[in-house]
Amino acid sequence: MLSESEDIAAAWAKLECYVPRLALILHLVREQQRDPTLVDPESIDVDSIRAAITLVEWFKQETKRLYAMMLLEENDRDITTLTDWIRSRGGRVSKRELMRGPAKYRNSNNKAQAAIDLLVEQGFGTLRAREGGRSMEFVLHAKHMHACDSDTSAPQTPQGPQTVTGASGRRPDALPHGPR
């Protein structure tokens, strides 16, 4: 557990007590089903304990997989939120402006720099010298600058068809209609 993240280590710590519980459940099921391999119905045997350990090992791997999926989803949401914010500012932003912007990056040089580095690494834009050359700014690539409003067909989203325009992000006539 020491080599895992704090969240995974906490989840795994809770799994420790599952081995005896699952072993008891498996033992009782085997007893109820009159399992011929069950030697003593009064004692939990090695087979029940091994099966419980196997289940807990599976739960551990599933926990890691689910946490990884949740982290990816969170990162995707963060990137979408950040690129939307940059787009609303004309598609360009300096690290200082980012540090004065969304609360997540406010007053944190490291978080702002990491966010800009990630956007560059993921291919959302580039770093360029600002006019006058005294500071750098992140500039969204054109394909990300107009990703949502470049054509007249409304993109399909889980919320229904929408066309993104202006600062509000939605046109009232593009909202899904139907029973409310």
mmCIF file of N, CA, C and O in Angstrom, residues 101-165:
data_model
loop_
_atom_site.group_PDB
_atom_site.id
_atom_site.type_symbol
_atom_site.label_atom_id
_atom_site.label_comp_id
_atom_site.label_asym_id
_atom_site.label_seq_id
_atom_site.Cartn_x
_atom_site.Cartn_y
_atom_site.Cartn_z
ATOM 1 N N GLY A 101 -7.315 33.799 -12.578
ATOM 2 C CA GLY A 101 -8.571 33.316 -13.145
ATOM 3 C C GLY A 101 -9.267 32.280 -12.288
ATOM 4 O O GLY A 101 -9.596 32.539 -11.132
ATOM 5 N N PRO A 102 -9.476 31.078 -12.853
ATOM 6 C CA PRO A 102 -10.216 30.030 -12.132
ATOM 7 C C PRO A 102 -9.609 29.733 -10.761
ATOM 8 O O PRO A 102 -8.382 29.731 -10.605
ATOM 9 N N ALA A 103 -10.464 29.483 -9.798
ATOM 10 C CA ALA A 103 -10.037 29.283 -8.406
ATOM 11 C C ALA A 103 -8.969 28.191 -8.269
ATOM 12 O O ALA A 103 -8.076 28.301 -7.434
ATOM 13 N N LYS A 104 -9.049 27.167 -9.082
ATOM 14 C CA LYS A 104 -8.108 26.048 -8.981
ATOM 15 C C LYS A 104 -6.659 26.499 -9.188
ATOM 16 O O LYS A 104 -5.735 25.908 -8.634
ATOM 17 N N TYR A 105 -6.455 27.537 -9.984
ATOM 18 C CA TYR A 105 -5.105 27.992 -10.326
ATOM 19 C C TYR A 105 -4.730 29.290 -9.614
ATOM 20 O O TYR A 105 -3.612 29.749 -9.723
ATOM 21 N N ARG A 106 -5.666 29.857 -8.876
ATOM 22 C CA ARG A 106 -5.460 31.159 -8.265
ATOM 23 C C ARG A 106 -4.298 31.128 -7.289
ATOM 24 O O ARG A 106 -4.214 30.259 -6.422
ATOM 25 N N ASN A 107 -3.408 32.076 -7.471
ATOM 26 C CA ASN A 107 -2.239 32.259 -6.601
ATOM 27 C C ASN A 107 -1.342 31.030 -6.510
ATOM 28 O O ASN A 107 -0.662 30.838 -5.509
ATOM 29 N N SER A 108 -1.362 30.176 -7.533
ATOM 30 C CA SER A 108 -0.507 29.003 -7.509
ATOM 31 C C SER A 108 0.304 28.937 -8.806
ATOM 32 O O SER A 108 -0.192 28.471 -9.832
ATOM 33 N N ASN A 109 1.519 29.415 -8.721
ATOM 34 C CA ASN A 109 2.414 29.400 -9.866
ATOM 35 C C ASN A 109 2.593 27.983 -10.407
ATOM 36 O O ASN A 109 2.551 27.753 -11.612
ATOM 37 N N ASN A 110 2.785 27.012 -9.505
ATOM 38 C CA ASN A 110 3.030 25.634 -9.922
ATOM 39 C C ASN A 110 1.830 25.032 -10.642
ATOM 40 O O ASN A 110 1.980 24.363 -11.663
ATOM 41 N N LYS A 111 0.619 25.239 -10.099
ATOM 42 C CA LYS A 111 -0.577 24.679 -10.740
ATOM 43 C C LYS A 111 -0.834 25.329 -12.096
ATOM 44 O O LYS A 111 -1.206 24.652 -13.057
ATOM 45 N N ALA A 112 -0.653 26.611 -12.174
ATOM 46 C CA ALA A 112 -0.865 27.313 -13.446
ATOM 47 C C ALA A 112 0.138 26.839 -14.486
ATOM 48 O O ALA A 112 -0.232 26.545 -15.627
ATOM 49 N N GLN A 113 1.395 26.725 -14.090
ATOM 50 C CA GLN A 113 2.418 26.266 -15.036
ATOM 51 C C GLN A 113 2.151 24.828 -15.457
ATOM 52 O O GLN A 113 2.274 24.485 -16.635
ATOM 53 N N ALA A 114 1.778 23.973 -14.508
ATOM 54 C CA ALA A 114 1.488 22.574 -14.832
ATOM 55 C C ALA A 114 0.311 22.471 -15.804
ATOM 56 O O ALA A 114 0.321 21.643 -16.721
ATOM 57 N N ALA A 115 -0.706 23.305 -15.614
ATOM 58 C CA ALA A 115 -1.864 23.291 -16.500
ATOM 59 C C ALA A 115 -1.478 23.714 -17.907
ATOM 60 O O ALA A 115 -1.873 23.075 -18.898
ATOM 61 N N ILE A 116 -0.694 24.758 -18.021
ATOM 62 C CA ILE A 116 -0.252 25.226 -19.341
ATOM 63 C C ILE A 116 0.635 24.171 -19.997
ATOM 64 O O ILE A 116 0.466 23.851 -21.180
ATOM 65 N N ASP A 117 1.543 23.580 -19.233
ATOM 66 C CA ASP A 117 2.413 22.530 -19.773
ATOM 67 C C ASP A 117 1.585 21.349 -20.278
ATOM 68 O O ASP A 117 1.876 20.786 -21.340
ATOM 69 N N LEU A 118 0.557 20.969 -19.523
ATOM 70 C CA LEU A 118 -0.300 19.855 -19.929
ATOM 71 C C LEU A 118 -1.042 20.177 -21.226
ATOM 72 O O LEU A 118 -1.126 19.341 -22.120
ATOM 73 N N LEU A 119 -1.570 21.395 -21.321
ATOM 74 C CA LEU A 119 -2.271 21.788 -22.545
ATOM 75 C C LEU A 119 -1.342 21.747 -23.757
ATOM 76 O O LEU A 119 -1.741 21.297 -24.839
ATOM 77 N N VAL A 120 -0.112 22.198 -23.580
ATOM 78 C CA VAL A 120 0.865 22.151 -24.678
ATOM 79 C C VAL A 120 1.178 20.695 -25.018
ATOM 80 O O VAL A 120 1.158 20.296 -26.188
ATOM 81 N N GLU A 121 1.443 19.894 -23.984
ATOM 82 C CA GLU A 121 1.783 18.482 -24.179
ATOM 83 C C GLU A 121 0.659 17.720 -24.882
ATOM 84 O O GLU A 121 0.907 16.866 -25.722
ATOM 85 N N GLN A 122 -0.591 18.051 -24.538
ATOM 86 C CA GLN A 122 -1.753 17.368 -25.131
ATOM 87 C C GLN A 122 -2.114 17.924 -26.511
ATOM 88 O O GLN A 122 -3.054 17.461 -27.136
ATOM 89 N N GLY A 123 -1.403 18.945 -26.963
ATOM 90 C CA GLY A 123 -1.621 19.472 -28.307
ATOM 91 C C GLY A 123 -2.769 20.459 -28.444
ATOM 92 O O GLY A 123 -3.269 20.677 -29.547
ATOM 93 N N PHE A 124 -3.149 21.095 -27.358
ATOM 94 C CA PHE A 124 -4.234 22.079 -27.414
ATOM 95 C C PHE A 124 -3.756 23.452 -27.880
ATOM 96 O O PHE A 124 -4.558 24.278 -28.284
ATOM 97 N N GLY A 125 -2.471 23.698 -27.781
ATOM 98 C CA GLY A 125 -1.956 25.004 -28.169
ATOM 99 C C GLY A 125 -0.456 25.061 -28.003
ATOM 100 O O GLY A 125 0.206 24.044 -27.792
ATOM 101 N N THR A 126 0.070 26.289 -28.098
ATOM 102 C CA THR A 126 1.511 26.489 -27.994
ATOM 103 C C THR A 126 1.812 27.672 -27.086
ATOM 104 O O THR A 126 0.950 28.510 -26.829
ATOM 105 N N LEU A 127 3.047 27.731 -26.637
ATOM 106 C CA LEU A 127 3.538 28.884 -25.891
ATOM 107 C C LEU A 127 4.206 29.819 -26.885
ATOM 108 O O LEU A 127 4.978 29.369 -27.736
ATOM 109 N N ARG A 128 3.908 31.094 -26.776
ATOM 110 C CA ARG A 128 4.511 32.101 -27.648
ATOM 111 C C ARG A 128 4.889 33.307 -26.811
ATOM 112 O O ARG A 128 4.286 33.577 -25.788
ATOM 113 N N ALA A 129 5.856 34.037 -27.338
ATOM 114 C CA ALA A 129 6.220 35.301 -26.690
ATOM 115 C C ALA A 129 5.096 36.295 -26.954
ATOM 116 O O ALA A 129 4.561 36.372 -28.047
ATOM 117 N N ARG A 130 4.736 37.025 -25.906
ATOM 118 C CA ARG A 130 3.727 38.077 -26.049
ATOM 119 C C ARG A 130 4.293 39.221 -26.861
ATOM 120 O O ARG A 130 5.511 39.394 -26.934
ATOM 121 N N GLU A 131 3.410 40.003 -27.442
ATOM 122 C CA GLU A 131 3.862 41.191 -28.158
ATOM 123 C C GLU A 131 4.738 42.008 -27.225
ATOM 124 O O GLU A 131 4.395 42.240 -26.083
ATOM 125 N N GLY A 132 5.857 42.426 -27.698
ATOM 126 C CA GLY A 132 6.826 43.127 -26.862
ATOM 127 C C GLY A 132 7.853 42.171 -26.306
ATOM 128 O O GLY A 132 8.895 42.580 -25.820
ATOM 129 N N GLY A 133 7.569 40.844 -26.310
ATOM 130 C CA GLY A 133 8.516 39.818 -25.926
ATOM 131 C C GLY A 133 8.887 39.737 -24.469
ATOM 132 O O GLY A 133 9.832 39.060 -24.118
ATOM 133 N N ARG A 134 8.157 40.406 -23.577
ATOM 134 C CA ARG A 134 8.544 40.400 -22.159
ATOM 135 C C ARG A 134 7.990 39.215 -21.400
ATOM 136 O O ARG A 134 8.482 38.878 -20.332
ATOM 137 N N SER A 135 6.930 38.579 -21.918
ATOM 138 C CA SER A 135 6.374 37.421 -21.223
ATOM 139 C C SER A 135 5.834 36.430 -22.243
ATOM 140 O O SER A 135 5.732 36.732 -23.429
ATOM 141 N N MET A 136 5.503 35.237 -21.750
ATOM 142 C CA MET A 136 4.982 34.177 -22.606
ATOM 143 C C MET A 136 3.477 34.067 -22.396
ATOM 144 O O MET A 136 2.949 34.422 -21.334
ATOM 145 N N GLU A 137 2.794 33.564 -23.430
ATOM 146 C CA GLU A 137 1.362 33.299 -23.299
ATOM 147 C C GLU A 137 1.053 31.985 -23.988
ATOM 148 O O GLU A 137 1.745 31.573 -24.916
ATOM 149 N N PHE A 138 0.017 31.328 -23.478
ATOM 150 C CA PHE A 138 -0.476 30.113 -24.109
ATOM 151 C C PHE A 138 -1.526 30.532 -25.129
ATOM 152 O O PHE A 138 -2.402 31.339 -24.820
ATOM 153 N N VAL A 139 -1.449 29.955 -26.329
ATOM 154 C CA VAL A 139 -2.401 30.276 -27.393
ATOM 155 C C VAL A 139 -3.035 28.978 -27.868
ATOM 156 O O VAL A 139 -2.328 28.052 -28.279
ATOM 157 N N LEU A 140 -4.375 28.919 -27.784
ATOM 158 C CA LEU A 140 -5.089 27.740 -28.274
ATOM 159 C C LEU A 140 -4.894 27.609 -29.776
ATOM 160 O O LEU A 140 -4.913 28.613 -30.498
ATOM 161 N N HIS A 141 -4.730 26.387 -30.259
ATOM 162 C CA HIS A 141 -4.706 26.151 -31.698
ATOM 163 C C HIS A 141 -6.084 26.484 -32.264
ATOM 164 O O HIS A 141 -7.099 26.328 -31.577
ATOM 165 N N ALA A 142 -6.127 26.902 -33.502
ATOM 166 C CA ALA A 142 -7.381 27.304 -34.149
ATOM 167 C C ALA A 142 -8.428 26.201 -34.076
ATOM 168 O O ALA A 142 -9.609 26.471 -33.840
ATOM 169 N N LYS A 143 -8.018 24.940 -34.241
ATOM 170 C CA LYS A 143 -9.002 23.848 -34.219
ATOM 171 C C LYS A 143 -9.673 23.718 -32.853
ATOM 172 O O LYS A 143 -10.797 23.251 -32.755
ATOM 173 N N HIS A 144 -8.994 24.144 -31.785
ATOM 174 C CA HIS A 144 -9.595 24.109 -30.447
ATOM 175 C C HIS A 144 -10.286 25.428 -30.118
ATOM 176 O O HIS A 144 -11.177 25.471 -29.291
ATOM 177 N N MET A 145 -9.874 26.464 -30.784
ATOM 178 C CA MET A 145 -10.487 27.768 -30.564
ATOM 179 C C MET A 145 -11.912 27.780 -31.075
ATOM 180 O O MET A 145 -12.792 28.379 -30.479
ATOM 181 N N HIS A 146 -12.151 27.097 -32.166
ATOM 182 C CA HIS A 146 -13.471 27.089 -32.788
ATOM 183 C C HIS A 146 -14.068 25.694 -32.796
ATOM 184 O O HIS A 146 -14.877 25.374 -33.642
ATOM 185 N N ALA A 147 -13.687 24.892 -31.841
ATOM 186 C CA ALA A 147 -14.109 23.495 -31.832
ATOM 187 C C ALA A 147 -15.616 23.334 -31.774
ATOM 188 O O ALA A 147 -16.171 22.419 -32.344
ATOM 189 N N CYS A 148 -16.311 24.232 -31.086
ATOM 190 C CA CYS A 148 -17.743 24.057 -30.880
ATOM 191 C C CYS A 148 -18.611 24.884 -31.805
ATOM 192 O O CYS A 148 -19.767 24.565 -32.001
ATOM 193 N N ASP A 149 -18.078 25.971 -32.382
ATOM 194 C CA ASP A 149 -18.961 26.824 -33.172
ATOM 195 C C ASP A 149 -18.501 26.981 -34.613
ATOM 196 O O ASP A 149 -18.872 27.929 -35.283
ATOM 197 N N SER A 150 -17.725 26.017 -35.129
ATOM 198 C CA SER A 150 -17.178 26.169 -36.464
ATOM 199 C C SER A 150 -18.137 25.754 -37.565
ATOM 200 O O SER A 150 -17.917 26.068 -38.711
ATOM 201 N N ASP A 151 -19.207 25.040 -37.250
ATOM 202 C CA ASP A 151 -20.162 24.708 -38.289
ATOM 203 C C ASP A 151 -21.567 24.997 -37.803
ATOM 204 O O ASP A 151 -21.792 25.300 -36.653
ATOM 205 N N THR A 152 -22.523 24.877 -38.690
ATOM 206 C CA THR A 152 -23.892 25.261 -38.341
ATOM 207 C C THR A 152 -24.679 24.118 -37.743
ATOM 208 O O THR A 152 -25.739 24.336 -37.182
ATOM 209 N N SER A 153 -24.188 22.893 -37.852
ATOM 210 C CA SER A 153 -24.920 21.778 -37.251
ATOM 211 C C SER A 153 -24.587 21.719 -35.771
ATOM 212 O O SER A 153 -23.451 21.900 -35.369
ATOM 213 N N ALA A 154 -25.604 21.471 -34.975
ATOM 214 C CA ALA A 154 -25.407 21.431 -33.529
ATOM 215 C C ALA A 154 -24.758 20.117 -33.134
ATOM 216 O O ALA A 154 -25.203 19.056 -33.558
ATOM 217 N N PRO A 155 -23.693 20.154 -32.337
ATOM 218 C CA PRO A 155 -23.071 18.911 -31.896
ATOM 219 C C PRO A 155 -24.002 18.153 -30.955
ATOM 220 O O PRO A 155 -24.776 18.765 -30.215
ATOM 221 N N GLN A 156 -23.923 16.840 -30.989
ATOM 222 C CA GLN A 156 -24.729 16.024 -30.101
ATOM 223 C C GLN A 156 -23.972 15.841 -28.793
ATOM 224 O O GLN A 156 -22.817 15.430 -28.795
ATOM 225 N N THR A 157 -24.609 16.157 -27.702
ATOM 226 C CA THR A 157 -24.019 15.987 -26.383
ATOM 227 C C THR A 157 -25.005 15.220 -25.539
ATOM 228 O O THR A 157 -26.170 15.083 -25.902
ATOM 229 N N PRO A 158 -24.583 14.728 -24.375
ATOM 230 C CA PRO A 158 -25.524 14.014 -23.515
ATOM 231 C C PRO A 158 -26.737 14.868 -23.131
ATOM 232 O O PRO A 158 -27.784 14.339 -22.832
ATOM 233 N N GLN A 159 -26.584 16.208 -23.145
ATOM 234 C CA GLN A 159 -27.699 17.069 -22.788
ATOM 235 C C GLN A 159 -28.631 17.316 -23.969
ATOM 236 O O GLN A 159 -29.663 17.916 -23.819
ATOM 237 N N GLY A 160 -28.252 16.891 -25.143
ATOM 238 C CA GLY A 160 -29.062 17.133 -26.333
ATOM 239 C C GLY A 160 -28.314 18.050 -27.272
ATOM 240 O O GLY A 160 -27.187 18.440 -27.023
ATOM 241 N N PRO A 161 -28.937 18.402 -28.404
ATOM 242 C CA PRO A 161 -28.239 19.243 -29.373
ATOM 243 C C PRO A 161 -28.032 20.648 -28.831
ATOM 244 O O PRO A 161 -28.923 21.223 -28.224
ATOM 245 N N GLN A 162 -26.825 21.187 -29.048
ATOM 246 C CA GLN A 162 -26.514 22.529 -28.601
ATOM 247 C C GLN A 162 -25.526 23.147 -29.571
ATOM 248 O O GLN A 162 -24.684 22.458 -30.125
ATOM 249 N N THR A 163 -25.627 24.435 -29.776
ATOM 250 C CA THR A 163 -24.630 25.174 -30.526
ATOM 251 C C THR A 163 -24.041 26.189 -29.572
ATOM 252 O O THR A 163 -24.773 26.929 -28.929
ATOM 253 N N VAL A 164 -22.738 26.200 -29.462
ATOM 254 C CA VAL A 164 -22.087 27.094 -28.517
ATOM 255 C C VAL A 164 -21.781 28.404 -29.228
ATOM 256 O O VAL A 164 -21.167 28.418 -30.291
ATOM 257 N N THR A 165 -22.235 29.509 -28.649
ATOM 258 C CA THR A 165 -21.922 30.833 -29.176
ATOM 259 C C THR A 165 -21.768 31.795 -28.022
ATOM 260 O O THR A 165 -22.427 31.662 -27.003
#
